[in-house]
PDB file of C-alpha atoms in Angstrom:
ATOM      1  CA  MET A 104     -20.372 -28.739  -3.647  1.00 47.00           C
ATOM      2  CA  ILE A 105     -20.668 -26.929  -7.075  1.00 50.00           C
ATOM      3  CA  TYR A 106     -23.518 -24.920  -5.868  1.00 54.00           C
ATOM      4  CA  GLN A 107     -21.611 -23.828  -2.815  1.00 57.00           C
ATOM      5  CA  SER A 108     -18.528 -22.951  -4.834  1.00 78.00           C
ATOM      6  CA  LEU A 109     -20.689 -20.890  -7.382  1.00 77.00           C
ATOM      7  CA  LYS A 110     -22.319 -19.295  -4.129  1.00 79.00           C
ATOM      8  CA  GLU A 111     -19.022 -18.343  -2.732  1.00 80.00           C
ATOM      9  CA  LYS A 112     -17.536 -17.009  -6.117  1.00 82.00           C
ATOM     10  CA  GLN A 113     -20.484 -14.767  -6.413  1.00 83.00           C
ATOM     11  CA  ARG A 114     -20.200 -13.699  -2.738  1.00 83.00           C
ATOM     12  CA  GLN A 115     -16.520 -12.822  -3.466  1.00 86.00           C
ATOM     13  CA  GLU A 116     -17.704 -10.823  -6.633  1.00 88.00           C
ATOM     14  CA  ARG A 117     -19.991  -8.982  -4.750  1.00 90.00           C
ATOM     15  CA  GLU A 118     -17.579  -7.891  -1.861  1.00 90.00           C
ATOM     16  CA  GLY A 119     -15.333  -6.724  -4.869  1.00 89.00           C
ATOM     17  CA  LEU A 120     -18.080  -4.542  -5.861  1.00 92.00           C
ATOM     18  CA  ILE A 121     -18.997  -3.101  -2.632  1.00 93.00           C
ATOM     19  CA  LEU A 122     -15.036  -2.464  -1.870  1.00 91.00           C
ATOM     20  CA  GLN A 123     -14.938  -0.539  -5.382  1.00 91.00           C
ATOM     21  CA  ALA A 124     -17.922   1.533  -4.580  1.00 92.00           C
ATOM     22  CA  THR A 125     -16.806   2.418  -1.190  1.00 90.00           C
ATOM     23  CA  GLN A 126     -13.501   3.516  -2.530  1.00 88.00           C
ATOM     24  CA  ASP A 127     -15.353   5.675  -5.182  1.00 89.00           C
ATOM     25  CA  LEU A 128     -17.515   7.164  -2.581  1.00 90.00           C
ATOM     26  CA  LEU A 129     -14.756   7.889  -0.106  1.00 86.00           C
ATOM     27  CA  LEU A 130     -12.880   9.955  -2.743  1.00 83.00           C
ATOM     28  CA  GLU A 131     -15.936  11.735  -3.724  1.00 86.00           C
ATOM     29  CA  ARG A 132     -17.429  12.441  -0.335  1.00 85.00           C
ATOM     30  CA  GLY A 133     -15.132  11.574   2.476  1.00 82.00           C
ATOM     31  CA  TYR A 134     -15.436   9.136   5.285  1.00 82.00           C
ATOM     32  CA  TYR A 135     -17.889  10.942   7.554  1.00 84.00           C
ATOM     33  CA  ASP A 136     -20.196  11.913   4.567  1.00 87.00           C
ATOM     34  CA  THR A 137     -20.213   8.279   3.286  1.00 89.00           C
ATOM     35  CA  SER A 138     -23.041   6.145   4.577  1.00 91.00           C
ATOM     36  CA  MET A 139     -23.704   2.443   4.287  1.00 93.00           C
ATOM     37  CA  GLY A 140     -27.011   3.322   2.526  1.00 93.00           C
ATOM     38  CA  GLU A 141     -25.353   5.310  -0.225  1.00 93.00           C
ATOM     39  CA  ILE A 142     -22.718   2.404  -0.665  1.00 94.00           C
ATOM     40  CA  ALA A 143     -25.656  -0.077  -1.156  1.00 94.00           C
ATOM     41  CA  ALA A 144     -27.310   2.062  -3.472  1.00 94.00           C
ATOM     42  CA  ARG A 145     -24.124   2.408  -5.600  1.00 93.00           C
ATOM     43  CA  VAL A 146     -23.711  -1.109  -5.779  1.00 92.00           C
ATOM     44  CA  GLY A 147     -27.353  -1.852  -6.361  1.00 92.00           C
ATOM     45  CA  VAL A 148     -28.258  -4.031  -3.348  1.00 90.00           C
ATOM     46  CA  ALA A 149     -30.451  -3.683  -0.373  1.00 91.00           C
ATOM     47  CA  LYS A 150     -28.731  -2.082   2.848  1.00 92.00           C
ATOM     48  CA  GLY A 151     -29.350  -5.380   4.619  1.00 91.00           C
ATOM     49  CA  THR A 152     -27.521  -7.369   1.881  1.00 90.00           C
ATOM     50  CA  LEU A 153     -24.618  -4.932   2.510  1.00 92.00           C
ATOM     51  CA  TYR A 154     -24.621  -5.633   6.272  1.00 92.00           C
ATOM     52  CA  GLN A 155     -24.622  -9.367   5.584  1.00 91.00           C
ATOM     53  CA  HIS A 156     -21.021  -8.757   4.155  1.00 92.00           C
ATOM     54  CA  PHE A 157     -19.778  -6.176   6.461  1.00 91.00           C
ATOM     55  CA  GLU A 158     -21.250  -5.508   9.868  1.00 90.00           C
ATOM     56  CA  SER A 159     -20.454  -1.881  10.085  1.00 87.00           C
ATOM     57  CA  LYS A 160     -19.119   0.920   8.090  1.00 86.00           C
ATOM     58  CA  GLU A 161     -15.726   0.671  10.053  1.00 84.00           C
ATOM     59  CA  ALA A 162     -15.700  -3.048   9.119  1.00 86.00           C
ATOM     60  CA  LEU A 163     -15.893  -2.132   5.533  1.00 87.00           C
ATOM     61  CA  MET A 164     -13.297   0.447   5.666  1.00 84.00           C
ATOM     62  CA  ILE A 165     -11.138  -1.965   7.391  1.00 83.00           C
ATOM     63  CA  ALA A 166     -11.561  -4.579   4.603  1.00 87.00           C
ATOM     64  CA  LEU A 167     -10.805  -1.751   1.918  1.00 85.00           C
ATOM     65  CA  PHE A 168      -7.590  -0.866   3.349  1.00 82.00           C
ATOM     66  CA  LYS A 169      -6.697  -4.378   4.292  1.00 83.00           C
ATOM     67  CA  ARG A 170      -6.995  -5.266   0.501  1.00 84.00           C
ATOM     68  CA  GLU A 171      -4.923  -2.386  -0.625  1.00 81.00           C
ATOM     69  CA  PHE A 172      -1.974  -3.472   1.890  1.00 82.00           C
ATOM     70  CA  HIS A 173      -2.231  -7.110   0.827  1.00 85.00           C
ATOM     71  CA  ASP A 174      -1.934  -6.197  -2.928  1.00 86.00           C
ATOM     72  CA  LEU A 175       1.302  -4.357  -1.997  1.00 87.00           C
ATOM     73  CA  GLN A 176       2.285  -7.230   0.223  1.00 88.00           C
ATOM     74  CA  VAL A 177       2.000  -9.629  -2.895  1.00 92.00           C
ATOM     75  CA  ALA A 178       3.732  -7.351  -5.239  1.00 92.00           C
ATOM     76  CA  ILE A 179       6.825  -7.024  -3.045  1.00 94.00           C
ATOM     77  CA  GLU A 180       6.887 -10.862  -2.425  1.00 94.00           C
ATOM     78  CA  GLN A 181       6.969 -11.387  -6.082  1.00 96.00           C
ATOM     79  CA  ILE A 182       9.838  -9.035  -6.439  1.00 96.00           C
ATOM     80  CA  ILE A 183      11.863 -10.892  -3.954  1.00 95.00           C
ATOM     81  CA  LEU A 184      11.749 -14.041  -5.885  1.00 95.00           C
ATOM     82  CA  MET A 185      13.099 -12.232  -9.117  1.00 96.00           C
ATOM     83  CA  PRO A 186      16.402 -13.864 -10.267  1.00 96.00           C
ATOM     84  CA  VAL A 187      18.129 -10.383 -10.358  1.00 97.00           C
ATOM     85  CA  ASP A 188      20.667  -8.613  -8.088  1.00 97.00           C
ATOM     86  CA  ALA A 189      19.460  -6.362  -5.151  1.00 97.00           C
ATOM     87  CA  GLN A 190      19.762  -3.006  -6.912  1.00 96.00           C
ATOM     88  CA  VAL A 191      17.187  -4.126  -9.489  1.00 97.00           C
ATOM     89  CA  LYS A 192      14.875  -5.710  -6.856  1.00 97.00           C
ATOM     90  CA  LEU A 193      15.026  -2.661  -4.665  1.00 97.00           C
ATOM     91  CA  THR A 194      14.240  -0.375  -7.496  1.00 96.00           C
ATOM     92  CA  ALA A 195      11.164  -2.485  -8.424  1.00 96.00           C
ATOM     93  CA  ALA A 196       9.997  -2.459  -4.895  1.00 95.00           C
ATOM     94  CA  ILE A 197      10.296   1.408  -4.596  1.00 94.00           C
ATOM     95  CA  ASP A 198       8.578   1.675  -7.907  1.00 93.00           C
ATOM     96  CA  ALA A 199       5.673  -0.610  -6.432  1.00 92.00           C
ATOM     97  CA  LEU A 200       5.348   1.339  -3.269  1.00 89.00           C
ATOM     98  CA  CYS A 201       5.293   4.769  -5.183  1.00 87.00           C
ATOM     99  CA  GLN A 202       2.696   3.378  -7.755  1.00 88.00           C
ATOM    100  CA  GLN A 203       0.546   2.333  -4.747  1.00 85.00           C
ATOM    101  CA  ILE A 204       0.835   5.722  -3.372  1.00 82.00           C
ATOM    102  CA  ALA A 205       0.215   7.876  -6.439  1.00 82.00           C
ATOM    103  CA  GLU A 206      -2.900   5.790  -7.143  1.00 81.00           C
ATOM    104  CA  LYS A 207      -4.213   5.472  -3.603  1.00 78.00           C
ATOM    105  CA  HIS A 208      -2.849   8.668  -1.623  1.00 76.00           C
ATOM    106  CA  PRO A 209      -6.347  10.181  -1.364  1.00 76.00           C
ATOM    107  CA  LEU A 210      -7.372   6.866   0.519  1.00 77.00           C
ATOM    108  CA  PHE A 211      -4.277   6.971   2.588  1.00 74.00           C
ATOM    109  CA  PHE A 212      -4.836  10.716   3.486  1.00 75.00           C
ATOM    110  CA  ILE A 213      -8.396   9.660   4.659  1.00 75.00           C
ATOM    111  CA  LEU A 214      -7.042   6.951   6.891  1.00 70.00           C
ATOM    112  CA  ARG A 215      -4.481   9.371   8.507  1.00 68.00           C
ATOM    113  CA  HIS A 216      -7.107  11.704   9.311  1.00 66.00           C
ATOM    114  CA  THR A 217      -9.909   9.427  10.451  1.00 68.00           C
ATOM    115  CA  ALA A 218      -9.446   8.865  14.018  1.00 59.00           C
ATOM    116  CA  ASP A 219     -12.263   6.404  14.372  1.00 61.00           C
ATOM    117  CA  LEU A 220     -10.377   3.978  12.251  1.00 63.00           C
ATOM    118  CA  GLU A 221      -6.659   4.690  12.589  1.00 60.00           C
ATOM    119  CA  THR A 222      -6.068   2.526  15.734  1.00 64.00           C
ATOM    120  CA  GLU A 223      -8.246  -0.490  14.748  1.00 65.00           C
ATOM    121  CA  LEU A 224      -6.943  -0.532  11.151  1.00 66.00           C
ATOM    122  CA  HIS A 225      -3.309  -0.389  12.424  1.00 65.00           C
ATOM    123  CA  VAL A 226      -3.836  -3.461  14.322  1.00 71.00           C
ATOM    124  CA  GLU A 227      -5.556  -5.081  11.076  1.00 70.00           C
ATOM    125  CA  VAL A 228      -2.839  -4.460   8.527  1.00 72.00           C
ATOM    126  CA  LYS A 229       0.149  -4.310  10.787  1.00 75.00           C
ATOM    127  CA  ASP A 230       0.890  -8.019   9.630  1.00 77.00           C
ATOM    128  CA  SER A 231       0.861  -7.030   5.875  1.00 77.00           C
ATOM    129  CA  PHE A 232       2.879  -3.815   6.414  1.00 81.00           C
ATOM    130  CA  ALA A 233       5.380  -5.845   8.711  1.00 86.00           C
ATOM    131  CA  ALA A 234       5.815  -8.256   5.752  1.00 87.00           C
ATOM    132  CA  VAL A 235       6.409  -5.601   3.194  1.00 89.00           C
ATOM    133  CA  ARG A 236       9.262  -4.131   5.545  1.00 92.00           C
ATOM    134  CA  ASP A 237      10.709  -7.458   6.333  1.00 94.00           C
ATOM    135  CA  ASN A 238      10.792  -8.157   2.547  1.00 94.00           C
ATOM    136  CA  ILE A 239      12.389  -4.869   1.775  1.00 96.00           C
ATOM    137  CA  ALA A 240      14.977  -5.448   4.537  1.00 97.00           C
ATOM    138  CA  THR A 241      15.875  -8.774   2.894  1.00 97.00           C
ATOM    139  CA  ILE A 242      16.769  -7.022  -0.301  1.00 97.00           C
ATOM    140  CA  LEU A 243      18.729  -4.547   1.617  1.00 97.00           C
ATOM    141  CA  ASP A 244      20.813  -7.335   3.136  1.00 97.00           C
ATOM    142  CA  GLN A 245      21.191  -9.127  -0.060  1.00 97.00           C
ATOM    143  CA  GLY A 246      22.548  -5.731  -1.487  1.00 97.00           C
ATOM    144  CA  LYS A 247      25.064  -5.688   1.407  1.00 97.00           C
ATOM    145  CA  ASP A 248      26.234  -9.212   0.740  1.00 97.00           C
ATOM    146  CA  GLU A 249      26.616  -8.449  -2.854  1.00 96.00           C
ATOM    147  CA  GLY A 250      28.628  -5.358  -1.988  1.00 95.00           C
ATOM    148  CA  ALA A 251      26.357  -2.974  -3.603  1.00 96.00           C
ATOM    149  CA  PHE A 252      24.836  -1.283  -0.451  1.00 97.00           C
ATOM    150  CA  ASN A 253      27.003   0.160   2.551  1.00 96.00           C
ATOM    151  CA  PRO A 254      27.289  -2.631   5.096  1.00 95.00           C
ATOM    152  CA  ALA A 255      28.137  -0.066   7.788  1.00 95.00           C
ATOM    153  CA  LEU A 256      24.601   1.280   7.800  1.00 96.00           C
ATOM    154  CA  PRO A 257      22.081  -0.656   9.886  1.00 96.00           C
ATOM    155  CA  THR A 258      19.349  -2.140   7.830  1.00 97.00           C
ATOM    156  CA  GLU A 259      16.521  -0.685  10.079  1.00 96.00           C
ATOM    157  CA  VAL A 260      18.119   2.789   9.374  1.00 96.00           C
ATOM    158  CA  MET A 261      18.063   2.201   5.602  1.00 96.00           C
ATOM    159  CA  LEU A 262      14.454   1.132   5.943  1.00 94.00           C
ATOM    160  CA  GLU A 263      13.453   4.257   7.926  1.00 93.00           C
ATOM    161  CA  ALA A 264      15.327   6.529   5.252  1.00 93.00           C
ATOM    162  CA  LEU A 265      13.533   4.558   2.449  1.00 92.00           C
ATOM    163  CA  PHE A 266      10.037   5.328   4.005  1.00 88.00           C
ATOM    164  CA  GLY A 267      11.049   8.786   5.104  1.00 86.00           C
ATOM    165  CA  ILE A 268      12.865  10.062   1.986  1.00 85.00           C
ATOM    166  CA  ILE A 269      10.703   8.192  -0.755  1.00 82.00           C
ATOM    167  CA  VAL A 270       7.149   7.215   0.762  1.00 77.00           C
ATOM    168  CA  SER A 271       6.734  10.157   2.950  1.00 79.00           C
ATOM    169  CA  ARG A 272       7.733  12.925   0.680  1.00 79.00           C
ATOM    170  CA  LEU A 273       6.081  11.301  -2.236  1.00 79.00           C
ATOM    171  CA  PHE A 274       2.755  11.240  -0.438  1.00 73.00           C
ATOM    172  CA  LYS A 275       3.074  14.762   0.828  1.00 76.00           C
ATOM    173  CA  THR A 276       4.024  16.164  -2.659  1.00 78.00           C
ATOM    174  CA  LEU A 277       0.975  14.203  -4.130  1.00 73.00           C
ATOM    175  CA  HIS A 278      -1.260  15.474  -1.521  1.00 67.00           C
ATOM    176  CA  HIS A 279      -0.438  19.164  -1.547  1.00 71.00           C
ATOM    177  CA  GLY A 280      -0.666  19.053  -5.401  1.00 67.00           C
ATOM    178  CA  ILE A 281       2.895  20.284  -5.888  1.00 69.00           C
ATOM    179  CA  LYS A 282       3.709  20.486  -9.494  1.00 72.00           C
ATOM    180  CA  PHE A 283       6.133  17.614 -10.595  1.00 75.00           C
ATOM    181  CA  GLU A 284       6.107  15.182 -13.309  1.00 82.00           C
ATOM    182  CA  TYR A 285       5.602  11.992 -11.454  1.00 80.00           C
ATOM    183  CA  GLU A 286       8.493  10.010 -13.300  1.00 86.00           C
ATOM    184  CA  ASP A 287      11.012  13.022 -12.550  1.00 86.00           C
ATOM    185  CA  LEU A 288       9.875  13.074  -8.970  1.00 83.00           C
ATOM    186  CA  VAL A 289      10.282   9.325  -8.241  1.00 86.00           C
ATOM    187  CA  GLY A 290      13.238   9.272 -10.317  1.00 90.00           C
ATOM    188  CA  SER A 291      14.886  12.161  -8.128  1.00 88.00           C
ATOM    189  CA  LEU A 292      13.919  10.649  -4.918  1.00 87.00           C
ATOM    190  CA  LYS A 293      15.394   7.256  -5.844  1.00 90.00           C
ATOM    191  CA  CYS A 294      18.573   8.990  -6.858  1.00 92.00           C
ATOM    192  CA  ILE A 295      18.849  10.769  -3.335  1.00 91.00           C
ATOM    193  CA  TYR A 296      18.108   7.348  -1.623  1.00 92.00           C
ATOM    194  CA  PHE A 297      20.511   5.144  -3.743  1.00 94.00           C
ATOM    195  CA  HIS A 298      23.307   7.805  -3.311  1.00 93.00           C
ATOM    196  CA  GLY A 299      22.824   7.510   0.299  1.00 93.00           C
ATOM    197  CA  ILE A 300      23.175   3.655   0.858  1.00 94.00           C
ATOM    198  CA  THR A 301      25.435   2.994  -2.002  1.00 94.00           C
ATOM    199  CA  ALA A 302      28.594   1.308  -0.923  1.00 88.00           C
ATOM    200  CA  ALA A 303      31.827   3.151  -1.571  1.00 82.00           C
ATOM    201  CA  PRO A 304      33.924   1.956  -4.483  1.00 77.00           C
ATOM    202  CA  ALA A 305      36.561  -0.698  -3.685  1.00 63.00           C
ATOM    203  CA  SER A 306      40.079   0.887  -3.664  1.00 58.00           C
TER     204      SER A 306
END
């Protein structure tokens, strides 16, 4: 049992190195110019060893993106459990989303422009993405119950606005290299979003 546990740990560590090398090469060369052979060489393993972990380049890419979405899912789940009001939770959730985009937007751009991956990956990560949306919806509903967010706005519309105003705009701004200080940009987008969903003061 000890031997099996050590073997599994080594396997997981190697897979982590493979995923990191894949990410580095994707950012350097792009999806179509990155080969399994180059990934194996970057990790320092035989190509056959790489195929023992991932049966194809597509499977490797899917594993990489699943890891990124899973990390975001875990971060939002931890925010849900914070003993604070909904506005603080939502601010933290938006910050987590924005940080992920800021750090990984070149990877997400590759995903959006790689037809070979987009459909299959959508199926693979949809549960994680749905969990992120559901948790943010829970925060929005909590805010309505607390009187902080406008109860007349459907939660689904508030979600779509969040991803449209903040996530989509931040992604486009970062990708096109528009010159903004990150903190100023995110702060401005949050200000616009919160202004739109905040409940009117009680008369």
